[in-house]
Amino acid sequence: MKLLIRSVLVLLAALSLASLCFGADASLLKPPPGAKVAVVMFEDLECPDCARSYPIVWEAAKAHKVPVVLHDFPLPKHNWSFDAAVYARYFDTRSQQTGNDFRAFMYQNQPNVTRDNLRQFVQKFADDNKVPLPFNIDPEGKLKAKVQADYDLGQRINLEHTPTIFVIGEGASSTPFVEVVDRDKLSQYIENMQKQAGAATPATVKRTAAKVHKKPS
């Protein structure tokens, strides 16, 4: 009996610790400064479902005047998604809009992209948008580090797939975030979170360390 009680106590302690860890992880997902509600998307540019979800996320965010926060989560099984994410970060340095347009471009061309021809597609986008493309876009590894940091964040909050989409609210005490499994309900989740958070938020807020994005053109 004592052994059974001890086992139960150990299990309860483990569950309690897991709950605390999850809460700490969830606190990492917050709207950017100036917003009460945001849509967060962890994406992989080689993921077909991400390509389908990308425009849905932007349309819903635009309709409800909330910002979109993108995070990189290139899956190890995909052989060019990490490099593509680094290129996206490079175009972000030119302008936020250019980076988002590049992501949309990659999703549109995704079926034809391979690891061998990735640079050709990147070069075409750069040429079409009159953006210089150095041979080495990341000589100090800073862009790669940002992609890796996003991936590590995803692991800390136990992501298992892409896309993973959250609607998050600042001050929404009852439900601070919700994962969007059924994308047909994305607008409903945003509306519910806005009610909990107290008000609708502007579509565009000041960009900070988080990647707050405008809709691709």
CSV table of N, CA and C in Angstrom, one decimal, residues 31-126:
chain,number,residue,atom,x,y,z
A,31,PRO,N,0.6,38.8,-27.7
A,31,PRO,CA,0.5,39.7,-28.8
A,31,PRO,C,1.7,40.8,-28.7
A,32,PRO,N,2.1,41.3,-29.8
A,32,PRO,CA,3.1,42.4,-29.8
A,32,PRO,C,2.6,43.6,-29.0
A,33,PRO,N,3.6,44.4,-28.6
A,33,PRO,CA,3.2,45.7,-27.9
A,33,PRO,C,2.2,46.5,-28.8
A,34,GLY,N,1.1,47.0,-28.1
A,34,GLY,CA,0.1,47.8,-28.8
A,34,GLY,C,-1.1,47.0,-29.3
A,35,ALA,N,-1.0,45.7,-29.2
A,35,ALA,CA,-2.1,44.8,-29.6
A,35,ALA,C,-2.6,44.0,-28.4
A,36,LYS,N,-3.9,43.7,-28.4
A,36,LYS,CA,-4.5,42.9,-27.4
A,36,LYS,C,-4.7,41.5,-27.9
A,37,VAL,N,-4.8,41.3,-29.2
A,37,VAL,CA,-5.1,40.0,-29.8
A,37,VAL,C,-4.2,39.9,-31.0
A,38,ALA,N,-3.7,38.7,-31.3
A,38,ALA,CA,-2.8,38.4,-32.5
A,38,ALA,C,-3.0,37.0,-32.9
A,39,VAL,N,-2.7,36.8,-34.2
A,39,VAL,CA,-2.6,35.4,-34.7
A,39,VAL,C,-1.2,35.0,-34.9
A,40,VAL,N,-0.8,33.9,-34.3
A,40,VAL,CA,0.6,33.4,-34.3
A,40,VAL,C,0.6,32.2,-35.2
A,41,MET,N,1.5,32.1,-36.1
A,41,MET,CA,1.7,31.0,-37.0
A,41,MET,C,3.1,30.5,-37.0
A,42,PHE,N,3.3,29.3,-36.7
A,42,PHE,CA,4.6,28.6,-36.8
A,42,PHE,C,4.5,27.9,-38.2
A,43,GLU,N,5.5,28.2,-39.0
A,43,GLU,CA,5.4,27.8,-40.4
A,43,GLU,C,6.7,27.1,-40.9
A,44,ASP,N,6.5,26.4,-42.0
A,44,ASP,CA,7.6,25.7,-42.7
A,44,ASP,C,7.3,25.9,-44.2
A,45,LEU,N,8.2,26.6,-44.8
A,45,LEU,CA,8.0,27.0,-46.2
A,45,LEU,C,7.9,25.9,-47.2
A,46,GLU,N,8.3,24.7,-46.7
A,46,GLU,CA,8.2,23.5,-47.6
A,46,GLU,C,7.0,22.6,-47.3
A,47,CYS,N,6.1,23.1,-46.4
A,47,CYS,CA,5.0,22.4,-45.9
A,47,CYS,C,3.7,22.7,-46.7
A,48,PRO,N,3.2,21.8,-47.4
A,48,PRO,CA,2.0,22.0,-48.3
A,48,PRO,C,0.8,22.6,-47.5
A,49,ASP,N,0.6,22.1,-46.3
A,49,ASP,CA,-0.5,22.7,-45.5
A,49,ASP,C,-0.3,24.1,-45.1
A,50,CYS,N,1.0,24.5,-44.9
A,50,CYS,CA,1.3,25.9,-44.6
A,50,CYS,C,0.9,26.7,-45.8
A,51,ALA,N,1.2,26.2,-47.0
A,51,ALA,CA,0.9,27.0,-48.2
A,51,ALA,C,-0.6,27.3,-48.3
A,52,ARG,N,-1.4,26.3,-47.9
A,52,ARG,CA,-2.8,26.5,-47.9
A,52,ARG,C,-3.3,27.4,-46.8
A,53,SER,N,-2.6,27.4,-45.7
A,53,SER,CA,-3.1,28.1,-44.5
A,53,SER,C,-2.7,29.6,-44.6
A,54,TYR,N,-1.5,29.9,-45.2
A,54,TYR,CA,-0.9,31.2,-45.2
A,54,TYR,C,-2.0,32.3,-45.6
A,55,PRO,N,-2.6,32.2,-46.8
A,55,PRO,CA,-3.6,33.2,-47.2
A,55,PRO,C,-4.8,33.2,-46.3
A,56,ILE,N,-5.2,32.1,-45.7
A,56,ILE,CA,-6.3,32.1,-44.8
A,56,ILE,C,-6.0,32.9,-43.5
A,57,VAL,N,-4.8,32.7,-43.0
A,57,VAL,CA,-4.4,33.5,-41.8
A,57,VAL,C,-4.5,35.0,-42.1
A,58,TRP,N,-3.9,35.4,-43.2
A,58,TRP,CA,-3.8,36.8,-43.5
A,58,TRP,C,-5.2,37.4,-43.8
A,59,GLU,N,-6.1,36.7,-44.4
A,59,GLU,CA,-7.4,37.2,-44.7
A,59,GLU,C,-8.2,37.4,-43.4
A,60,ALA,N,-8.1,36.4,-42.5
A,60,ALA,CA,-8.8,36.5,-41.2
A,60,ALA,C,-8.3,37.6,-40.4
A,61,ALA,N,-7.0,37.7,-40.3
A,61,ALA,CA,-6.3,38.8,-39.6
A,61,ALA,C,-6.7,40.2,-40.1
A,62,LYS,N,-6.8,40.3,-41.4
A,62,LYS,CA,-7.1,41.6,-42.0
A,62,LYS,C,-8.6,41.9,-41.7
A,63,ALA,N,-9.5,40.9,-41.8
A,63,ALA,CA,-10.9,41.1,-41.5
A,63,ALA,C,-11.2,41.6,-40.1
A,64,HIS,N,-10.4,41.1,-39.2
A,64,HIS,CA,-10.6,41.4,-37.8
A,64,HIS,C,-9.6,42.4,-37.2
A,65,LYS,N,-8.8,43.0,-38.1
A,65,LYS,CA,-7.8,44.0,-37.7
A,65,LYS,C,-6.9,43.6,-36.6
A,66,VAL,N,-6.3,42.4,-36.7
A,66,VAL,CA,-5.3,41.9,-35.7
A,66,VAL,C,-4.0,41.7,-36.5
A,67,PRO,N,-2.9,41.8,-35.8
A,67,PRO,CA,-1.6,41.5,-36.4
A,67,PRO,C,-1.3,40.0,-36.5
A,68,VAL,N,-0.4,39.7,-37.4
A,68,VAL,CA,0.0,38.3,-37.6
A,68,VAL,C,1.5,38.3,-37.1
A,69,VAL,N,1.8,37.3,-36.3
A,69,VAL,CA,3.2,37.1,-35.8
A,69,VAL,C,3.6,35.7,-36.4
A,70,LEU,N,4.7,35.7,-37.2
A,70,LEU,CA,5.2,34.5,-37.9
A,70,LEU,C,6.4,34.0,-37.1
A,71,HIS,N,6.5,32.7,-37.0
A,71,HIS,CA,7.6,32.0,-36.4
A,71,HIS,C,8.1,30.9,-37.4
A,72,ASP,N,9.4,30.7,-37.5
A,72,ASP,CA,9.9,29.7,-38.3
A,72,ASP,C,9.9,28.4,-37.6
A,73,PHE,N,9.4,27.3,-38.2
A,73,PHE,CA,9.5,26.0,-37.6
A,73,PHE,C,9.8,25.0,-38.7
A,74,PRO,N,11.0,25.1,-39.3
A,74,PRO,CA,11.4,24.2,-40.5
A,74,PRO,C,11.6,22.7,-40.0
A,75,LEU,N,10.8,21.8,-40.4
A,75,LEU,CA,10.9,20.5,-40.0
A,75,LEU,C,12.1,19.8,-40.5
A,76,PRO,N,12.8,19.0,-39.7
A,76,PRO,CA,14.0,18.3,-40.1
A,76,PRO,C,13.8,17.4,-41.3
A,77,LYS,N,12.6,16.9,-41.6
A,77,LYS,CA,12.4,16.0,-42.7
A,77,LYS,C,12.4,16.7,-44.0
A,78,HIS,N,12.3,18.1,-44.0
A,78,HIS,CA,12.3,18.9,-45.2
A,78,HIS,C,13.7,19.4,-45.5
A,79,ASN,N,14.1,19.2,-46.7
A,79,ASN,CA,15.6,19.4,-47.0
A,79,ASN,C,15.9,20.8,-47.5
A,80,TRP,N,14.9,21.7,-47.7
A,80,TRP,CA,15.2,23.0,-48.1
A,80,TRP,C,14.5,24.1,-47.3
A,81,SER,N,13.7,23.7,-46.4
A,81,SER,CA,12.9,24.7,-45.7
A,81,SER,C,13.7,25.6,-44.7
A,82,PHE,N,14.7,25.0,-44.1
A,82,PHE,CA,15.5,25.9,-43.2
A,82,PHE,C,16.3,26.9,-44.0
A,83,ASP,N,16.9,26.6,-45.1
A,83,ASP,CA,17.6,27.5,-46.0
A,83,ASP,C,16.6,28.6,-46.5
A,84,ALA,N,15.4,28.2,-46.8
A,84,ALA,CA,14.4,29.1,-47.3
A,84,ALA,C,14.0,30.1,-46.2
A,85,ALA,N,13.9,29.6,-45.0
A,85,ALA,CA,13.6,30.5,-43.9
A,85,ALA,C,14.7,31.5,-43.7
A,86,VAL,N,15.9,31.1,-43.9
A,86,VAL,CA,17.0,32.1,-43.7
A,86,VAL,C,16.9,33.2,-44.8
A,87,TYR,N,16.6,32.7,-46.0
A,87,TYR,CA,16.4,33.7,-47.1
A,87,TYR,C,15.3,34.7,-46.8
A,88,ALA,N,14.2,34.1,-46.2
A,88,ALA,CA,13.1,35.0,-45.8
A,88,ALA,C,13.5,36.0,-44.8
A,89,ARG,N,14.4,35.6,-43.9
A,89,ARG,CA,14.9,36.6,-42.9
A,89,ARG,C,15.7,37.6,-43.6
A,90,TYR,N,16.5,37.2,-44.6
A,90,TYR,CA,17.3,38.2,-45.3
A,90,TYR,C,16.3,39.3,-46.0
A,91,PHE,N,15.3,38.8,-46.6
A,91,PHE,CA,14.4,39.8,-47.2
A,91,PHE,C,13.6,40.6,-46.2
A,92,ASP,N,13.4,40.1,-45.0
A,92,ASP,CA,12.9,40.9,-43.9
A,92,ASP,C,13.8,42.1,-43.6
A,93,THR,N,15.1,41.9,-43.8
A,93,THR,CA,16.0,43.0,-43.5
A,93,THR,C,15.9,44.1,-44.5
A,94,ARG,N,15.3,43.8,-45.7
A,94,ARG,CA,15.1,44.9,-46.7
A,94,ARG,C,13.8,45.6,-46.4
A,95,SER,N,12.8,44.9,-46.1
A,95,SER,CA,11.5,45.5,-45.5
A,95,SER,C,10.6,44.3,-45.1
A,96,GLN,N,9.8,44.6,-44.1
A,96,GLN,CA,8.9,43.6,-43.6
A,96,GLN,C,8.0,43.1,-44.8
A,97,GLN,N,7.5,44.0,-45.6
A,97,GLN,CA,6.6,43.6,-46.7
A,97,GLN,C,7.4,42.7,-47.7
A,98,THR,N,8.6,43.0,-48.0
A,98,THR,CA,9.4,42.2,-48.9
A,98,THR,C,9.5,40.8,-48.4
A,99,GLY,N,9.8,40.7,-47.1
A,99,GLY,CA,9.9,39.3,-46.5
A,99,GLY,C,8.6,38.5,-46.6
A,100,ASN,N,7.5,39.2,-46.3
A,100,ASN,CA,6.2,38.5,-46.4
A,100,ASN,C,5.9,38.1,-47.9
A,101,ASP,N,6.2,39.0,-48.8
A,101,ASP,CA,6.0,38.7,-50.2
A,101,ASP,C,6.8,37.5,-50.6
A,102,PHE,N,8.0,37.4,-50.1
A,102,PHE,CA,8.9,36.3,-50.4
A,102,PHE,C,8.3,35.0,-49.9
A,103,ARG,N,7.7,35.0,-48.7
A,103,ARG,CA,7.1,33.8,-48.2
A,103,ARG,C,5.9,33.4,-49.1
A,104,ALA,N,5.1,34.4,-49.5
A,104,ALA,CA,4.0,34.0,-50.3
A,104,ALA,C,4.5,33.5,-51.7
A,105,PHE,N,5.5,34.1,-52.2
A,105,PHE,CA,6.1,33.6,-53.5
A,105,PHE,C,6.6,32.1,-53.3
A,106,MET,N,7.2,31.8,-52.2
A,106,MET,CA,7.7,30.4,-52.0
A,106,MET,C,6.6,29.5,-51.9
A,107,TYR,N,5.5,29.9,-51.2
A,107,TYR,CA,4.4,29.0,-51.1
A,107,TYR,C,3.7,28.7,-52.5
A,108,GLN,N,3.7,29.8,-53.3
A,108,GLN,CA,3.1,29.7,-54.6
A,108,GLN,C,3.9,28.7,-55.5
A,109,ASN,N,5.2,28.8,-55.3
A,109,ASN,CA,6.1,28.0,-56.2
A,109,ASN,C,6.5,26.7,-55.5
A,110,GLN,N,6.0,26.4,-54.4
A,110,GLN,CA,6.5,25.3,-53.5
A,110,GLN,C,6.6,24.0,-54.3
A,111,PRO,N,5.6,23.6,-55.1
A,111,PRO,CA,5.7,22.3,-55.8
A,111,PRO,C,6.9,22.1,-56.7
A,112,ASN,N,7.4,23.2,-57.2
A,112,ASN,CA,8.5,23.1,-58.1
A,112,ASN,C,9.9,23.4,-57.5
A,113,VAL,N,9.9,23.7,-56.2
A,113,VAL,CA,11.2,24.0,-55.6
A,113,VAL,C,11.9,22.7,-55.1
A,114,THR,N,13.2,22.6,-55.3
A,114,THR,CA,14.0,21.6,-54.7
A,114,THR,C,15.2,22.2,-54.0
A,115,ARG,N,15.9,21.3,-53.3
A,115,ARG,CA,17.1,21.9,-52.6
A,115,ARG,C,18.1,22.4,-53.7
A,116,ASP,N,18.1,21.7,-54.8
A,116,ASP,CA,19.1,22.1,-55.9
A,116,ASP,C,18.8,23.4,-56.6
A,117,ASN,N,17.4,23.7,-56.7
A,117,ASN,CA,17.1,24.9,-57.5
A,117,ASN,C,16.5,26.0,-56.6
A,118,LEU,N,16.6,25.8,-55.3
A,118,LEU,CA,16.1,26.9,-54.4
A,118,LEU,C,16.7,28.2,-54.7
A,119,ARG,N,18.0,28.3,-54.9
A,119,ARG,CA,18.7,29.6,-55.1
A,119,ARG,C,18.1,30.2,-56.4
A,120,GLN,N,17.8,29.5,-57.4
A,120,GLN,CA,17.2,30.0,-58.6
A,120,GLN,C,15.9,30.7,-58.3
A,121,PHE,N,15.1,30.1,-57.5
A,121,PHE,CA,13.8,30.8,-57.2
A,121,PHE,C,14.0,32.0,-56.4
A,122,VAL,N,14.9,31.9,-55.4
A,122,VAL,CA,15.3,33.1,-54.6
A,122,VAL,C,15.8,34.2,-55.5
A,123,GLN,N,16.7,33.9,-56.5
A,123,GLN,CA,17.2,34.9,-57.3
A,123,GLN,C,16.1,35.6,-58.2
A,124,LYS,N,15.2,34.8,-58.7
A,124,LYS,CA,14.1,35.3,-59.5
A,124,LYS,C,13.3,36.3,-58.6
A,125,PHE,N,13.0,35.9,-57.4
A,125,PHE,CA,12.2,36.9,-56.6
A,125,PHE,C,13.0,38.1,-56.3
A,126,ALA,N,14.3,38.0,-56.1
A,126,ALA,CA,15.2,39.2,-55.8
A,126,ALA,C,15.2,40.1,-57.0
